[in-house]
PDB file of C-alpha atoms in Angstrom:
ATOM      1  CA  UNK E   1      -0.909 -15.451  12.260  1.00  0.00           C
ATOM      2  CA  UNK E   2      -0.381 -16.589   8.168  1.00  0.00           C
ATOM      3  CA  UNK E   3      -3.749 -17.853   6.882  1.00  0.00           C
ATOM      4  CA  UNK E   4      -4.150 -19.866   3.685  1.00  0.00           C
ATOM      5  CA  UNK E   5      -7.384 -19.395   2.118  1.00  0.00           C
ATOM      6  CA  UNK E   6      -9.707 -16.789   0.057  1.00  0.00           C
ATOM      7  CA  UNK E   7     -10.159 -13.838   2.269  1.00  0.00           C
ATOM      8  CA  UNK E   8     -14.143 -13.408   1.877  1.00  0.00           C
ATOM      9  CA  UNK E   9     -13.797 -17.141   4.005  1.00  0.00           C
ATOM     10  CA  UNK E  10     -10.742 -16.111   6.235  1.00  0.00           C
ATOM     11  CA  UNK E  11     -11.663 -12.863   6.860  1.00  0.00           C
ATOM     12  CA  UNK E  12     -15.314 -13.875   8.857  1.00  0.00           C
ATOM     13  CA  UNK E  13     -13.664 -15.993  11.859  1.00  0.00           C
ATOM     14  CA  UNK E  14     -11.879 -12.763  12.369  1.00  0.00           C
ATOM     15  CA  UNK E  15     -13.195 -10.776  15.485  1.00  0.00           C
ATOM     16  CA  UNK E  16     -14.860  -7.724  15.454  1.00  0.00           C
ATOM     17  CA  UNK E  17     -12.457  -4.500  15.970  1.00  0.00           C
ATOM     18  CA  UNK E  18      -9.567  -6.562  16.313  1.00  0.00           C
ATOM     19  CA  UNK E  19      -7.300  -4.373  13.660  1.00  0.00           C
ATOM     20  CA  UNK E  20      -5.525  -1.384  13.992  1.00  0.00           C
ATOM     21  CA  UNK E  21      -4.037  -0.676  10.352  1.00  0.00           C
ATOM     22  CA  UNK E  22      -4.819  -2.439   6.701  1.00  0.00           C
ATOM     23  CA  UNK E  23      -2.167  -2.360   4.280  1.00  0.00           C
ATOM     24  CA  UNK E  24      -2.823  -4.174   1.131  1.00  0.00           C
ATOM     25  CA  UNK E  25      -2.504  -4.319  -2.425  1.00  0.00           C
ATOM     26  CA  UNK E  26      -6.091  -6.597  -4.052  1.00  0.00           C
ATOM     27  CA  UNK E  27      -5.870  -7.899  -8.002  1.00  0.00           C
ATOM     28  CA  UNK E  28      -6.329  -5.417  -9.838  1.00  0.00           C
ATOM     29  CA  UNK E  29      -8.652  -6.169 -12.735  1.00  0.00           C
ATOM     30  CA  UNK E  30      -6.001  -5.767 -15.544  1.00  0.00           C
ATOM     31  CA  UNK E  31      -5.795  -9.601 -16.789  1.00  0.00           C
ATOM     32  CA  UNK E  32      -2.234  -9.987 -14.916  1.00  0.00           C
ATOM     33  CA  UNK E  33      -0.577 -13.107 -14.648  1.00  0.00           C
ATOM     34  CA  UNK E  34      -1.514 -14.228 -10.544  1.00  0.00           C
ATOM     35  CA  UNK E  35      -1.035 -17.907  -9.589  1.00  0.00           C
ATOM     36  CA  UNK E  36      -3.863 -18.731  -8.083  1.00  0.00           C
ATOM     37  CA  UNK E  37      -6.592 -16.077  -9.307  1.00  0.00           C
ATOM     38  CA  UNK E  38      -8.423 -14.467 -12.289  1.00  0.00           C
ATOM     39  CA  UNK E  39      -7.629 -11.626 -12.902  1.00  0.00           C
ATOM     40  CA  UNK E  40     -10.212 -10.564 -15.580  1.00  0.00           C
ATOM     41  CA  UNK E  41     -13.657 -10.150 -14.342  1.00  0.00           C
ATOM     42  CA  UNK E  42     -15.781  -7.829 -15.736  1.00  0.00           C
ATOM     43  CA  UNK E  43     -15.776  -4.754 -13.778  1.00  0.00           C
ATOM     44  CA  UNK E  44     -19.188  -4.783 -12.365  1.00  0.00           C
ATOM     45  CA  UNK E  45     -18.827  -7.863 -11.136  1.00  0.00           C
ATOM     46  CA  UNK E  46     -15.019  -6.751  -9.481  1.00  0.00           C
ATOM     47  CA  UNK E  47     -16.483  -4.282  -7.782  1.00  0.00           C
ATOM     48  CA  UNK E  48     -19.206  -6.031  -6.102  1.00  0.00           C
ATOM     49  CA  UNK E  49     -16.366  -8.186  -5.354  1.00  0.00           C
ATOM     50  CA  UNK E  50     -14.346  -5.356  -3.890  1.00  0.00           C
ATOM     51  CA  UNK E  51     -17.238  -4.112  -1.752  1.00  0.00           C
ATOM     52  CA  UNK E  52     -17.134  -7.398  -0.210  1.00  0.00           C
ATOM     53  CA  UNK E  53     -14.357  -8.083   1.166  1.00  0.00           C
ATOM     54  CA  UNK E  54     -14.215  -4.179   2.026  1.00  0.00           C
ATOM     55  CA  UNK E  55     -17.380  -4.502   3.983  1.00  0.00           C
ATOM     56  CA  UNK E  56     -15.288  -7.264   6.001  1.00  0.00           C
ATOM     57  CA  UNK E  57     -12.350  -5.152   6.604  1.00  0.00           C
ATOM     58  CA  UNK E  58     -14.403  -2.353   8.163  1.00  0.00           C
ATOM     59  CA  UNK E  59     -15.879  -4.728  10.451  1.00  0.00           C
ATOM     60  CA  UNK E  60     -12.316  -5.858  11.525  1.00  0.00           C
ATOM     61  CA  UNK E  61     -11.501  -2.879  11.476  1.00  0.00           C
ATOM     62  CA  UNK E  62     -11.537  -0.542  15.202  1.00  0.00           C
ATOM     63  CA  UNK E  63     -13.493   2.887  14.714  1.00  0.00           C
ATOM     64  CA  UNK E  64      -9.964   4.803  14.667  1.00  0.00           C
ATOM     65  CA  UNK E  65      -7.765   2.348  12.226  1.00  0.00           C
ATOM     66  CA  UNK E  66      -6.394   2.824   8.626  1.00  0.00           C
ATOM     67  CA  UNK E  67      -7.027   1.158   5.545  1.00  0.00           C
ATOM     68  CA  UNK E  68      -4.328   1.614   3.242  1.00  0.00           C
ATOM     69  CA  UNK E  69      -5.647   0.879  -0.275  1.00  0.00           C
ATOM     70  CA  UNK E  70      -2.588   0.553  -2.663  1.00  0.00           C
ATOM     71  CA  UNK E  71      -4.147   0.483  -6.248  1.00  0.00           C
ATOM     72  CA  UNK E  72      -2.820   1.033  -9.923  1.00  0.00           C
ATOM     73  CA  UNK E  73      -3.604   1.344 -12.977  1.00  0.00           C
ATOM     74  CA  UNK E  74      -3.405   0.620 -16.814  1.00  0.00           C
ATOM     75  CA  UNK E  75      -3.094   3.760 -19.011  1.00  0.00           C
ATOM     76  CA  UNK E  76      -5.878   2.352 -21.385  1.00  0.00           C
ATOM     77  CA  UNK E  77      -7.588   2.071 -18.111  1.00  0.00           C
ATOM     78  CA  UNK E  78      -6.943   4.780 -16.008  1.00  0.00           C
ATOM     79  CA  UNK E  79      -9.977   5.462 -14.502  1.00  0.00           C
ATOM     80  CA  UNK E  80     -10.249   1.837 -12.294  1.00  0.00           C
ATOM     81  CA  UNK E  81      -8.367   2.821  -8.597  1.00  0.00           C
ATOM     82  CA  UNK E  82     -10.887   5.642  -8.602  1.00  0.00           C
ATOM     83  CA  UNK E  83     -13.833   3.773  -9.598  1.00  0.00           C
ATOM     84  CA  UNK E  84     -12.486   0.938  -6.176  1.00  0.00           C
ATOM     85  CA  UNK E  85     -12.963   4.138  -4.439  1.00  0.00           C
ATOM     86  CA  UNK E  86     -15.996   5.592  -5.140  1.00  0.00           C
ATOM     87  CA  UNK E  87     -17.692   2.147  -4.887  1.00  0.00           C
ATOM     88  CA  UNK E  88     -15.644   2.067  -1.302  1.00  0.00           C
ATOM     89  CA  UNK E  89     -17.395   5.588  -0.037  1.00  0.00           C
ATOM     90  CA  UNK E  90     -19.746   6.985  -2.093  1.00  0.00           C
ATOM     91  CA  UNK E  91     -23.866   6.551  -2.078  1.00  0.00           C
ATOM     92  CA  UNK E  92     -26.131   5.360   1.614  1.00  0.00           C
ATOM     93  CA  UNK E  93     -23.939   2.327   1.878  1.00  0.00           C
ATOM     94  CA  UNK E  94     -20.540   4.291   2.269  1.00  0.00           C
ATOM     95  CA  UNK E  95     -18.185   1.828   4.102  1.00  0.00           C
ATOM     96  CA  UNK E  96     -15.497   4.245   4.519  1.00  0.00           C
ATOM     97  CA  UNK E  97     -14.232   7.844   4.432  1.00  0.00           C
ATOM     98  CA  UNK E  98     -11.377   9.322   2.184  1.00  0.00           C
ATOM     99  CA  UNK E  99      -9.334  10.734   4.428  1.00  0.00           C
ATOM    100  CA  UNK E 100      -5.980  11.161   2.613  1.00  0.00           C
ATOM    101  CA  UNK E 101      -4.843  10.049  -1.006  1.00  0.00           C
ATOM    102  CA  UNK E 102      -0.836   9.618  -1.750  1.00  0.00           C
ATOM    103  CA  UNK E 103       1.213   8.647  -4.483  1.00  0.00           C
ATOM    104  CA  UNK E 104       3.498   5.907  -4.421  1.00  0.00           C
ATOM    105  CA  UNK E 105       6.049   7.382  -6.810  1.00  0.00           C
ATOM    106  CA  UNK E 106       8.424   4.267  -8.221  1.00  0.00           C
ATOM    107  CA  UNK E 107      10.486   6.477 -10.624  1.00  0.00           C
ATOM    108  CA  UNK E 108      11.089  10.348 -10.704  1.00  0.00           C
ATOM    109  CA  UNK E 109      13.121  12.979 -12.308  1.00  0.00           C
ATOM    110  CA  UNK E 110      14.217  16.235 -10.697  1.00  0.00           C
ATOM    111  CA  UNK E 111      16.163  19.059 -11.488  1.00  0.00           C
ATOM    112  CA  UNK E 112      18.348  20.030  -8.732  1.00  0.00           C
ATOM    113  CA  UNK E 113      19.245  23.901  -7.919  1.00  0.00           C
ATOM    114  CA  UNK E 114      21.814  23.381 -10.088  1.00  0.00           C
ATOM    115  CA  UNK E 115      20.444  22.994 -12.737  1.00  0.00           C
ATOM    116  CA  UNK E 116      21.637  19.372 -12.977  1.00  0.00           C
ATOM    117  CA  UNK E 117      18.619  16.565 -13.420  1.00  0.00           C
ATOM    118  CA  UNK E 118      18.533  13.229 -11.968  1.00  0.00           C
ATOM    119  CA  UNK E 119      16.553  10.565 -12.209  1.00  0.00           C
ATOM    120  CA  UNK E 120      15.756   7.791  -9.638  1.00  0.00           C
ATOM    121  CA  UNK E 121      14.128   4.745  -8.935  1.00  0.00           C
ATOM    122  CA  UNK E 122      12.321   1.815 -11.592  1.00  0.00           C
ATOM    123  CA  UNK E 123       9.660   1.466 -13.888  1.00  0.00           C
ATOM    124  CA  UNK E 124       8.449  -0.787 -16.487  1.00  0.00           C
ATOM    125  CA  UNK E 125       8.777   1.125 -20.172  1.00  0.00           C
ATOM    126  CA  UNK E 126       5.520   1.709 -22.126  1.00  0.00           C
ATOM    127  CA  UNK E 127       6.144   1.059 -25.730  1.00  0.00           C
ATOM    128  CA  UNK E 128       4.001   3.171 -27.374  1.00  0.00           C
ATOM    129  CA  UNK E 129       2.187   6.380 -29.179  1.00  0.00           C
ATOM    130  CA  UNK E 130      -0.172   7.103 -26.874  1.00  0.00           C
ATOM    131  CA  UNK E 131       0.614   6.871 -23.807  1.00  0.00           C
ATOM    132  CA  UNK E 132       4.123   7.940 -21.335  1.00  0.00           C
ATOM    133  CA  UNK E 133       4.996   5.701 -19.103  1.00  0.00           C
ATOM    134  CA  UNK E 134       4.040   5.132 -15.420  1.00  0.00           C
ATOM    135  CA  UNK E 135       6.118   5.788 -12.916  1.00  0.00           C
ATOM    136  CA  UNK E 136       3.431   5.874 -10.377  1.00  0.00           C
ATOM    137  CA  UNK E 137      -0.301   3.932  -8.550  1.00  0.00           C
ATOM    138  CA  UNK E 138      -1.762   5.464  -5.874  1.00  0.00           C
ATOM    139  CA  UNK E 139      -2.521   4.517  -1.878  1.00  0.00           C
ATOM    140  CA  UNK E 140      -5.949   5.672  -0.736  1.00  0.00           C
ATOM    141  CA  UNK E 141      -5.881   6.395   2.776  1.00  0.00           C
ATOM    142  CA  UNK E 142      -9.622   4.923   4.074  1.00  0.00           C
ATOM    143  CA  UNK E 143     -11.104   5.496   7.336  1.00  0.00           C
ATOM    144  CA  UNK E 144     -14.742   4.828   9.040  1.00  0.00           C
ATOM    145  CA  UNK E 145     -15.119   8.358   9.948  1.00  0.00           C
ATOM    146  CA  UNK E 146     -12.440  10.844   8.150  1.00  0.00           C
ATOM    147  CA  UNK E 147     -11.168  11.945  11.561  1.00  0.00           C
ATOM    148  CA  UNK E 148      -8.814   9.239  12.421  1.00  0.00           C
ATOM    149  CA  UNK E 149      -5.686  11.287  13.883  1.00  0.00           C
ATOM    150  CA  UNK E 150      -1.880  10.240  12.107  1.00  0.00           C
ATOM    151  CA  UNK E 151       1.715  11.192  13.550  1.00  0.00           C
ATOM    152  CA  UNK E 152       2.528  13.005  10.759  1.00  0.00           C
ATOM    153  CA  UNK E 153       6.331  13.188  11.962  1.00  0.00           C
ATOM    154  CA  UNK E 154       7.002   9.991  12.154  1.00  0.00           C
ATOM    155  CA  UNK E 155       6.134   9.053   9.014  1.00  0.00           C
ATOM    156  CA  UNK E 156       8.657  12.899   7.765  1.00  0.00           C
ATOM    157  CA  UNK E 157      11.286  14.359   6.419  1.00  0.00           C
ATOM    158  CA  UNK E 158      13.984  16.782   7.630  1.00  0.00           C
ATOM    159  CA  UNK E 159      13.992  20.608   6.959  1.00  0.00           C
ATOM    160  CA  UNK E 160      16.070  21.135   4.156  1.00  0.00           C
ATOM    161  CA  UNK E 161      16.040  24.738   4.988  1.00  0.00           C
ATOM    162  CA  UNK E 162      16.933  24.957   8.465  1.00  0.00           C
ATOM    163  CA  UNK E 163      15.905  27.878   9.741  1.00  0.00           C
ATOM    164  CA  UNK E 164      12.552  27.140   9.024  1.00  0.00           C
ATOM    165  CA  UNK E 165      12.783  24.779  12.615  1.00  0.00           C
ATOM    166  CA  UNK E 166      12.821  28.431  14.354  1.00  0.00           C
ATOM    167  CA  UNK E 167      10.656  30.233  12.606  1.00  0.00           C
ATOM    168  CA  UNK E 168       7.432  27.964  12.381  1.00  0.00           C
ATOM    169  CA  UNK E 169       6.078  28.230  15.657  1.00  0.00           C
ATOM    170  CA  UNK E 170       4.446  24.583  15.019  1.00  0.00           C
ATOM    171  CA  UNK E 171       7.705  22.769  14.785  1.00  0.00           C
ATOM    172  CA  UNK E 172       8.330  22.854  18.106  1.00  0.00           C
ATOM    173  CA  UNK E 173      12.233  22.946  17.140  1.00  0.00           C
ATOM    174  CA  UNK E 174      11.849  19.475  16.280  1.00  0.00           C
ATOM    175  CA  UNK E 175      13.546  19.152  12.811  1.00  0.00           C
ATOM    176  CA  UNK E 176      10.799  17.139  10.949  1.00  0.00           C
ATOM    177  CA  UNK E 177       8.018  18.129   8.782  1.00  0.00           C
ATOM    178  CA  UNK E 178       5.214  16.270   7.385  1.00  0.00           C
ATOM    179  CA  UNK E 179       6.660  14.748   3.977  1.00  0.00           C
ATOM    180  CA  UNK E 180       3.167  14.931   2.855  1.00  0.00           C
ATOM    181  CA  UNK E 181       1.116  13.719  -0.111  1.00  0.00           C
ATOM    182  CA  UNK E 182       4.328  12.313  -2.543  1.00  0.00           C
ATOM    183  CA  UNK E 183       5.924   8.783  -1.471  1.00  0.00           C
ATOM    184  CA  UNK E 184       9.373   8.574  -3.883  1.00  0.00           C
ATOM    185  CA  UNK E 185       9.729   4.339  -2.297  1.00  0.00           C
ATOM    186  CA  UNK E 186      11.487   2.619  -5.803  1.00  0.00           C
ATOM    187  CA  UNK E 187      11.767  -0.984  -5.815  1.00  0.00           C
ATOM    188  CA  UNK E 188      14.989  -3.161  -4.486  1.00  0.00           C
ATOM    189  CA  UNK E 189      17.247  -3.793  -7.164  1.00  0.00           C
ATOM    190  CA  UNK E 190      16.997  -7.229  -8.089  1.00  0.00           C
ATOM    191  CA  UNK E 191      18.896  -9.709 -10.432  1.00  0.00           C
ATOM    192  CA  UNK E 192      16.263 -11.955 -10.970  1.00  0.00           C
ATOM    193  CA  UNK E 193      12.263 -11.437 -10.771  1.00  0.00           C
ATOM    194  CA  UNK E 194      11.803 -15.204 -10.910  1.00  0.00           C
ATOM    195  CA  UNK E 195      14.370 -15.210  -7.873  1.00  0.00           C
ATOM    196  CA  UNK E 196      13.953 -12.126  -5.930  1.00  0.00           C
ATOM    197  CA  UNK E 197      10.167 -11.008  -7.078  1.00  0.00           C
ATOM    198  CA  UNK E 198       8.311 -13.628  -7.888  1.00  0.00           C
ATOM    199  CA  UNK E 199       4.976 -11.866  -7.895  1.00  0.00           C
ATOM    200  CA  UNK E 200       3.168 -10.012 -11.321  1.00  0.00           C
ATOM    201  CA  UNK E 201       2.043  -7.217  -8.123  1.00  0.00           C
ATOM    202  CA  UNK E 202       3.797  -6.609  -5.763  1.00  0.00           C
ATOM    203  CA  UNK E 203       5.033  -3.295  -3.104  1.00  0.00           C
ATOM    204  CA  UNK E 204       8.086  -2.635  -1.595  1.00  0.00           C
ATOM    205  CA  UNK E 205       8.267  -3.350   1.992  1.00  0.00           C
ATOM    206  CA  UNK E 206       9.064   0.320   2.987  1.00  0.00           C
ATOM    207  CA  UNK E 207       5.802   1.172   1.550  1.00  0.00           C
ATOM    208  CA  UNK E 208       3.780  -0.748   4.349  1.00  0.00           C
ATOM    209  CA  UNK E 209       6.523   0.592   6.712  1.00  0.00           C
ATOM    210  CA  UNK E 210       5.807   4.505   5.996  1.00  0.00           C
ATOM    211  CA  UNK E 211       1.636   2.910   6.618  1.00  0.00           C
ATOM    212  CA  UNK E 212       2.617   1.806   9.417  1.00  0.00           C
ATOM    213  CA  UNK E 213       4.745   4.425  10.804  1.00  0.00           C
ATOM    214  CA  UNK E 214       1.589   7.566   9.828  1.00  0.00           C
ATOM    215  CA  UNK E 215      -0.680   5.499  11.678  1.00  0.00           C
ATOM    216  CA  UNK E 216       1.312   6.079  15.108  1.00  0.00           C
ATOM    217  CA  UNK E 217       0.832   3.367  17.173  1.00  0.00           C
ATOM    218  CA  UNK E 218       3.980   2.235  16.985  1.00  0.00           C
ATOM    219  CA  UNK E 219       4.818  -1.776  17.965  1.00  0.00           C
ATOM    220  CA  UNK E 220       1.209  -1.730  19.316  1.00  0.00           C
ATOM    221  CA  UNK E 221      -0.389  -1.750  15.932  1.00  0.00           C
ATOM    222  CA  UNK E 222      -2.157  -5.045  14.900  1.00  0.00           C
ATOM    223  CA  UNK E 223      -1.519  -5.238  10.781  1.00  0.00           C
ATOM    224  CA  UNK E 224      -3.689  -7.299   8.532  1.00  0.00           C
ATOM    225  CA  UNK E 225      -2.680  -7.791   4.832  1.00  0.00           C
ATOM    226  CA  UNK E 226      -5.881  -9.737   3.542  1.00  0.00           C
ATOM    227  CA  UNK E 227      -4.536 -10.009   0.171  1.00  0.00           C
ATOM    228  CA  UNK E 228      -0.706 -11.157   1.136  1.00  0.00           C
ATOM    229  CA  UNK E 229       1.246 -12.069  -2.080  1.00  0.00           C
ATOM    230  CA  UNK E 230       4.782 -12.734  -1.363  1.00  0.00           C
ATOM    231  CA  UNK E 231       4.742 -10.921   2.061  1.00  0.00           C
ATOM    232  CA  UNK E 232       6.106  -7.396   1.988  1.00  0.00           C
ATOM    233  CA  UNK E 233       3.847  -6.310   4.771  1.00  0.00           C
ATOM    234  CA  UNK E 234       4.778  -9.462   6.989  1.00  0.00           C
ATOM    235  CA  UNK E 235       8.656  -8.126   6.732  1.00  0.00           C
ATOM    236  CA  UNK E 236       7.642  -4.546   7.567  1.00  0.00           C
ATOM    237  CA  UNK E 237       5.151  -5.779  10.389  1.00  0.00           C
ATOM    238  CA  UNK E 238       8.862  -7.585  11.372  1.00  0.00           C
ATOM    239  CA  UNK E 239      11.058  -4.599  10.911  1.00  0.00           C
ATOM    240  CA  UNK E 240       8.842  -2.265  12.636  1.00  0.00           C
ATOM    241  CA  UNK E 241       8.338  -5.048  16.036  1.00  0.00           C
ATOM    242  CA  UNK E 242       4.225  -4.735  15.946  1.00  0.00           C
ATOM    243  CA  UNK E 243       2.594  -6.619  18.284  1.00  0.00           C
ATOM    244  CA  UNK E 244      -0.123  -8.188  15.693  1.00  0.00           C
ATOM    245  CA  UNK E 245      -0.123  -9.785  12.226  1.00  0.00           C
ATOM    246  CA  UNK E 246      -2.189 -11.438  10.235  1.00  0.00           C
ATOM    247  CA  UNK E 247      -1.655 -12.471   6.571  1.00  0.00           C
ATOM    248  CA  UNK E 248      -3.980 -14.107   4.239  1.00  0.00           C
ATOM    249  CA  UNK E 249      -3.181 -15.390   1.130  1.00  0.00           C
ATOM    250  CA  UNK E 250      -4.317 -17.575  -1.538  1.00  0.00           C
ATOM    251  CA  UNK E 251      -2.299 -18.779  -3.047  1.00  0.00           C
ATOM    252  CA  UNK E 252       0.417 -21.461  -1.641  1.00  0.00           C
ATOM    253  CA  UNK E 253       3.594 -20.562  -3.617  1.00  0.00           C
ATOM    254  CA  UNK E 254       3.102 -17.706  -2.641  1.00  0.00           C
ATOM    255  CA  UNK E 255       2.538 -18.044   1.395  1.00  0.00           C
ATOM    256  CA  UNK E 256       5.389 -20.541   1.104  1.00  0.00           C
ATOM    257  CA  UNK E 257       7.693 -17.616   0.102  1.00  0.00           C
ATOM    258  CA  UNK E 258       5.980 -15.226   2.925  1.00  0.00           C
ATOM    259  CA  UNK E 259       7.641 -17.469   5.522  1.00  0.00           C
ATOM    260  CA  UNK E 260      11.152 -17.992   3.911  1.00  0.00           C
ATOM    261  CA  UNK E 261      11.609 -14.173   3.610  1.00  0.00           C
ATOM    262  CA  UNK E 262       9.999 -13.869   7.821  1.00  0.00           C
ATOM    263  CA  UNK E 263      13.198 -16.880   8.192  1.00  0.00           C
ATOM    264  CA  UNK E 264      16.184 -14.161   6.794  1.00  0.00           C
ATOM    265  CA  UNK E 265      17.635 -11.491   9.667  1.00  0.00           C
ATOM    266  CA  UNK E 266      15.865  -8.728  10.175  1.00  0.00           C
ATOM    267  CA  UNK E 267      18.000  -5.823   7.804  1.00  0.00           C
TER     268      UNK E 267
END
């Protein structure tokens, strides 16, 4: 189900406990040029706005549900992601518990065992004498209890050293281990931002798919994205064959892009 409107007006219409999984990326309050949203509010006003929609997410989320919150920062404003998650998790009115923190790596350079340096991924270069290029964002895993079981192996990777499969009893003989909290998920290469990614702050479909796998409910997942944008989470839900998807988007053009993407064949 896709809704056109303000999430603070749409979320109260959803039933309590009707969602298993939330994956979303709200506006970051960094002055980004969204079509239908002013991303330049004062910090205190912005935090209160975030707490308002987060309270609604808590209401619609099941007790064993997961809320994956993707938040980036600007080099000159590095505390903002942490201020948001602290507002959600601290104090007598805390809404959630921070269960895991993931680092979404957009671009990385690694050195092989043979000494070769390999670079992969995409990033927006920063022209500055003070700051280095920003190649990652946070994905905060929030739950009501801090004790939600995950399917770590479903979101895992094969062992590099296969001898570890037999050496460690917890493997059960399966060539799959927990991926950990660093996720290298590059953007797809595009030819035209206007045509291929007409949104200033979208995340990759694969990022949402990773959250679906990790939460572990498979096709029975009921997924919500209250800041749908151009529909990466909707496409991920389609690819994973989830039971139910709910998306909310304020901008009519972004919503139309989502609908077009959902008409395309599953990749």
